Short mmCIF file of C-alpha atoms in Angstrom, two decimals:
data_model
loop_
_atom_site.label_atom_id
_atom_site.label_comp_id
_atom_site.label_asym_id
_atom_site.label_seq_id
_atom_site.Cartn_x
_atom_site.Cartn_y
_atom_site.Cartn_z
CA UNK T 55 5.94 -1.96 -13.83
CA UNK T 56 3.94 -3.79 -11.17
CA UNK T 57 5.46 -6.43 -8.88
CA UNK T 58 2.49 -8.61 -9.84
CA UNK T 59 1.82 -9.62 -13.44
CA UNK T 60 -1.68 -10.20 -14.78
CA UNK T 61 -2.83 -10.64 -18.38
CA UNK T 62 -4.44 -7.40 -19.59
CA UNK T 63 -7.52 -9.14 -20.89
CA UNK T 64 -9.54 -12.35 -20.81
CA UNK T 65 -12.80 -13.30 -22.42
CA UNK T 66 -15.39 -16.03 -22.70
CA UNK T 67 -18.93 -16.75 -23.74
CA UNK T 68 -21.76 -17.05 -21.23
CA UNK T 69 -21.45 -20.24 -19.22
CA UNK T 70 -17.76 -20.72 -19.91
CA UNK T 71 -14.96 -20.82 -17.38
CA UNK T 72 -12.36 -18.06 -17.40
CA UNK T 73 -9.11 -18.09 -15.44
CA UNK T 74 -6.96 -15.07 -14.59
CA UNK T 75 -3.37 -15.52 -13.46
CA UNK T 76 -1.34 -13.36 -11.10
CA UNK T 77 2.40 -13.93 -11.07
CA UNK T 78 4.62 -12.61 -8.30
CA UNK T 79 7.73 -13.53 -6.36
CA UNK T 80 8.99 -14.96 -3.09
CA UNK T 81 8.70 -11.55 -1.47
CA UNK T 82 4.96 -11.30 -2.06
CA UNK T 83 2.77 -14.19 -3.27
CA UNK T 84 5.35 -16.74 -2.13
CA UNK T 85 5.02 -15.65 1.49
CA UNK T 86 1.60 -14.05 2.04
CA UNK T 87 -2.11 -14.25 1.31
CA UNK T 88 -3.48 -13.14 -2.06
CA UNK T 89 -6.61 -11.06 -2.40
CA UNK T 90 -8.78 -10.42 -5.45
CA UNK T 91 -10.91 -7.35 -6.17
CA UNK T 92 -13.57 -6.83 -8.80
CA UNK T 93 -14.20 -3.37 -10.25
CA UNK T 94 -17.34 -2.96 -12.29
CA UNK T 95 -17.33 -0.05 -14.75
CA UNK T 96 -17.59 3.31 -13.01
CA UNK T 97 -17.66 1.86 -9.50
CA UNK T 98 -15.33 1.36 -6.55
CA UNK T 99 -13.49 -1.95 -6.20
CA UNK T 100 -15.18 -4.77 -4.33
CA UNK T 101 -13.54 -7.58 -2.35
CA UNK T 102 -13.98 -10.87 -4.19
CA UNK T 103 -11.51 -13.33 -2.62
CA UNK T 104 -9.45 -13.14 0.57
CA UNK T 105 -6.78 -15.39 2.05
CA UNK T 106 -6.10 -16.97 -1.36
CA UNK T 107 -9.39 -18.82 -1.71
CA UNK T 108 -12.01 -17.56 0.74
CA UNK T 109 -15.16 -15.80 -0.43
CA UNK T 110 -16.86 -13.03 1.55
CA UNK T 111 -20.52 -13.57 2.18
CA UNK T 112 -22.56 -12.60 -0.84
CA UNK T 113 -19.91 -13.51 -3.42
CA UNK T 114 -21.22 -16.32 -5.65
CA UNK T 115 -19.39 -19.63 -5.54
CA UNK T 116 -18.79 -19.22 -9.27
CA UNK T 117 -15.74 -17.27 -8.17
CA UNK T 118 -12.80 -19.23 -6.77
CA UNK T 119 -9.18 -18.49 -5.96
CA UNK T 120 -6.07 -20.60 -5.69
CA UNK T 121 -2.38 -20.15 -5.03
CA UNK T 122 0.70 -22.22 -5.78
CA UNK T 123 4.22 -21.06 -5.08
CA UNK T 124 4.63 -17.54 -6.42
CA UNK T 125 1.49 -17.54 -8.57
CA UNK T 126 -2.20 -17.23 -7.92
CA UNK T 127 -5.32 -17.60 -10.02
CA UNK T 128 -8.90 -16.44 -10.05
CA UNK T 129 -11.44 -18.62 -11.81
CA UNK T 130 -14.91 -17.59 -12.89
CA UNK T 131 -17.13 -20.48 -13.82
CA UNK T 132 -20.52 -20.20 -15.46
CA UNK T 133 -19.56 -16.80 -16.87
CA UNK T 134 -22.35 -14.22 -16.85
CA UNK T 135 -22.72 -10.83 -18.52
CA UNK T 136 -22.59 -9.09 -15.15
CA UNK T 137 -19.08 -10.47 -14.62
CA UNK T 138 -17.73 -7.99 -17.16
CA UNK T 139 -15.31 -6.01 -15.03
CA UNK T 140 -11.68 -5.40 -14.19
CA UNK T 141 -10.10 -7.86 -11.77
CA UNK T 142 -7.07 -7.13 -9.61
CA UNK T 143 -4.89 -9.31 -7.44
CA UNK T 144 -3.24 -7.77 -4.37
CA UNK T 145 -0.70 -8.92 -1.82
CA UNK T 146 1.67 -7.55 0.81
CA UNK T 147 5.25 -7.32 -0.48
CA UNK T 148 7.81 -7.86 2.23
CA UNK T 149 10.70 -6.37 0.23
CA UNK T 150 8.78 -3.19 -0.53
CA UNK T 151 7.12 -3.05 2.90
CA UNK T 152 3.92 -2.19 1.13
CA UNK T 153 0.94 -3.57 -0.71
CA UNK T 154 1.07 -4.21 -4.43
CA UNK T 155 -1.66 -4.68 -7.02
CA UNK T 156 -1.47 -6.51 -10.27
CA UNK T 157 -2.00 -4.43 -13.37
CA UNK T 158 -5.57 -5.66 -13.69
CA UNK T 159 -7.37 -7.96 -16.12
CA UNK T 160 -10.38 -6.81 -18.11
CA UNK T 161 -12.87 -9.63 -18.51
CA UNK T 162 -15.19 -9.44 -21.50
CA UNK T 163 -18.24 -11.64 -21.95
CA UNK T 164 -18.61 -12.29 -25.67
CA UNK J 234 -24.32 -0.32 7.27
CA UNK J 235 -20.67 0.49 6.76
CA UNK J 236 -20.06 3.68 4.83
CA UNK J 237 -16.86 5.48 3.83
CA UNK J 238 -17.03 8.99 2.40
CA UNK J 239 -14.00 10.74 0.95
CA UNK J 240 -13.67 14.48 0.47
CA UNK J 241 -11.06 17.13 -0.19
CA UNK J 242 -10.22 16.46 -3.81
CA UNK J 243 -9.90 19.20 -6.37
CA UNK J 244 -7.63 20.89 -8.88
CA UNK J 245 -4.18 21.96 -7.70
CA UNK J 246 -1.08 23.26 -9.44
CA UNK J 247 2.13 21.20 -9.56
CA UNK J 248 4.04 21.66 -6.33
CA UNK J 249 0.86 22.39 -4.41
CA UNK J 250 -0.81 20.62 -1.51
CA UNK J 251 -4.14 19.00 -0.71
CA UNK J 252 -5.57 17.23 2.29
CA UNK J 253 -7.98 14.37 1.71
CA UNK J 254 -10.39 13.13 4.34
CA UNK J 255 -12.30 9.88 4.71
CA UNK J 256 -15.02 9.50 7.31
CA UNK J 257 -16.28 6.08 8.30
CA UNK J 258 -19.62 5.17 9.84
CA UNK J 259 -21.35 1.94 10.79
CA UNK J 260 -18.33 0.23 12.34
CA UNK J 261 -15.90 0.55 15.24
CA UNK J 262 -13.50 2.84 13.43
CA UNK J 263 -10.48 2.54 15.73
CA UNK J 264 -10.46 -1.26 15.39
CA UNK J 265 -9.46 -1.24 11.73
CA UNK J 266 -6.47 -0.22 9.67
CA UNK J 267 -7.35 2.11 6.82
CA UNK J 268 -5.86 2.43 3.36
CA UNK J 269 -5.66 4.98 0.59
CA UNK J 270 -5.65 3.57 -2.94
CA UNK J 271 -5.60 5.64 -6.13
CA UNK J 272 -6.52 5.09 -9.74
CA UNK J 273 -5.24 7.35 -12.49
CA UNK J 274 -7.68 7.95 -15.36
CA UNK J 275 -7.99 4.78 -17.42
CA UNK J 276 -5.34 2.99 -15.35
CA UNK J 277 -5.21 0.31 -12.68
CA UNK J 278 -5.29 0.44 -8.92
CA UNK J 279 -2.23 1.67 -7.01
CA UNK J 280 -1.89 1.31 -3.25
CA UNK J 281 -0.77 4.59 -1.67
CA UNK J 282 -0.64 4.26 2.10
CA UNK J 283 -2.13 2.67 5.19
CA UNK J 284 -2.38 3.42 8.88
CA UNK J 285 -2.96 0.97 11.70
CA UNK J 286 -6.03 1.20 13.91
CA UNK J 287 -4.34 3.14 16.68
CA UNK J 288 -2.42 5.34 14.25
CA UNK J 289 0.93 4.09 15.49
CA UNK J 290 1.99 2.45 12.26
CA UNK J 291 2.09 4.05 8.84
CA UNK J 292 3.27 2.68 5.51
CA UNK J 293 3.73 4.29 2.11
CA UNK J 294 4.28 3.39 -1.51
CA UNK J 295 7.69 4.42 -2.80
CA UNK J 296 6.00 6.80 -5.25
CA UNK J 297 4.61 8.98 -2.44
CA UNK J 298 6.98 8.44 0.49
CA UNK J 299 8.34 11.75 1.76
CA UNK J 300 5.57 13.75 0.07
CA UNK J 301 2.36 12.25 1.52
CA UNK J 302 1.43 11.75 5.17
CA UNK J 303 -1.37 9.56 6.42
CA UNK J 304 -2.98 10.15 9.80
CA UNK J 305 -6.22 9.42 11.60
CA UNK J 306 -8.44 10.90 14.28
CA UNK J 307 -10.42 8.07 15.84
CA UNK J 308 -12.53 10.51 17.83
CA UNK J 309 -13.78 11.87 14.50
CA UNK J 310 -13.89 8.45 12.75
CA UNK J 311 -11.66 9.91 10.09
CA UNK J 312 -8.47 9.17 8.21
CA UNK J 313 -6.53 11.80 6.30
CA UNK J 314 -3.99 12.00 3.52
CA UNK J 315 -1.88 15.14 3.47
CA UNK J 316 -0.40 15.44 -0.02
CA UNK J 317 2.48 17.86 -0.61
CA UNK J 318 4.72 18.57 -3.58
CA UNK J 319 2.03 17.28 -5.89
CA UNK J 320 2.98 16.22 -9.40
CA UNK J 321 0.88 15.70 -12.54
CA UNK J 322 1.27 11.93 -12.16
CA UNK J 323 -0.53 12.14 -8.80
CA UNK J 324 -3.71 12.90 -10.76
CA UNK J 325 -6.14 10.15 -9.83
CA UNK J 326 -9.31 9.11 -8.09
CA UNK J 327 -8.36 8.48 -4.47
CA UNK J 328 -10.26 5.80 -2.55
CA UNK J 329 -10.15 4.97 1.13
CA UNK J 330 -10.70 1.37 2.18
CA UNK J 331 -11.29 -0.47 5.45
CA UNK J 332 -8.94 -3.34 6.23
CA UNK J 333 -10.17 -6.43 8.06
CA UNK J 334 -6.90 -8.13 8.94
CA UNK J 335 -6.38 -11.21 6.75
CA UNK J 336 -9.93 -10.83 5.45
CA UNK J 337 -9.32 -8.16 2.87
CA UNK J 338 -10.41 -4.59 2.35
CA UNK J 339 -14.12 -5.15 2.68
CA UNK J 340 -15.46 -1.61 2.30
CA UNK J 341 -14.46 1.17 -0.06
CA UNK J 342 -15.58 4.74 -0.51
CA UNK J 343 -16.64 6.17 -3.84
CA UNK J 344 -13.44 8.17 -4.21
CA UNK J 345 -12.42 11.80 -4.47
CA UNK J 346 -10.76 13.15 -7.61
CA UNK J 347 -7.42 14.93 -7.46
CA UNK J 348 -6.21 16.74 -10.55
CA UNK J 349 -2.72 18.21 -10.62
CA UNK J 350 -2.42 20.61 -13.51
CA UNK J 351 -1.21 24.09 -14.31
#
């Protein structure tokens, strides 16, 4: 059981907005930055969001991150077929003295 | 262009050992912490270990502490994961990743597959 809880799946039609939650605790999300990674089928993960809401260069502004208290969210607006992937949140956990990932959310474009 | 290439995976019997390697090019290797992350077949990502840029700090997931050892040789632009007392649940694709402090793990290798089976 992961220290971070994500819904196993999310879906939307092209153009819609999809939001993925990541729930943690005071030992992880409540005290440190949250990162989001996208994993397209059969490929290595890719950094999507860093420091809660920053986008690396090259990541479309359709992707946005937010954090409040011990929870974080990733939003995908203007959903596109190429956004079909698994999405993971990650954060340093001070109690575990290690990094933790959420269980991952599979996004399906209907 | 930044590139990370893992090697050393294979099939090993329970209780056996393997040493994974990850070689980085296209960046100042010693300036960055490096991570190992694994993904069991059909499962999610699991952080395994990381080592600081100078090799002086190492951290491990509870699931591997005492069995795995991370190290690096900055002269060879390489990070290693020595895996001992392997168990079937260590079966996974093992990725290495480059850590830009507070800016995420911005580069990942393609992974090397470890299968622990009798």
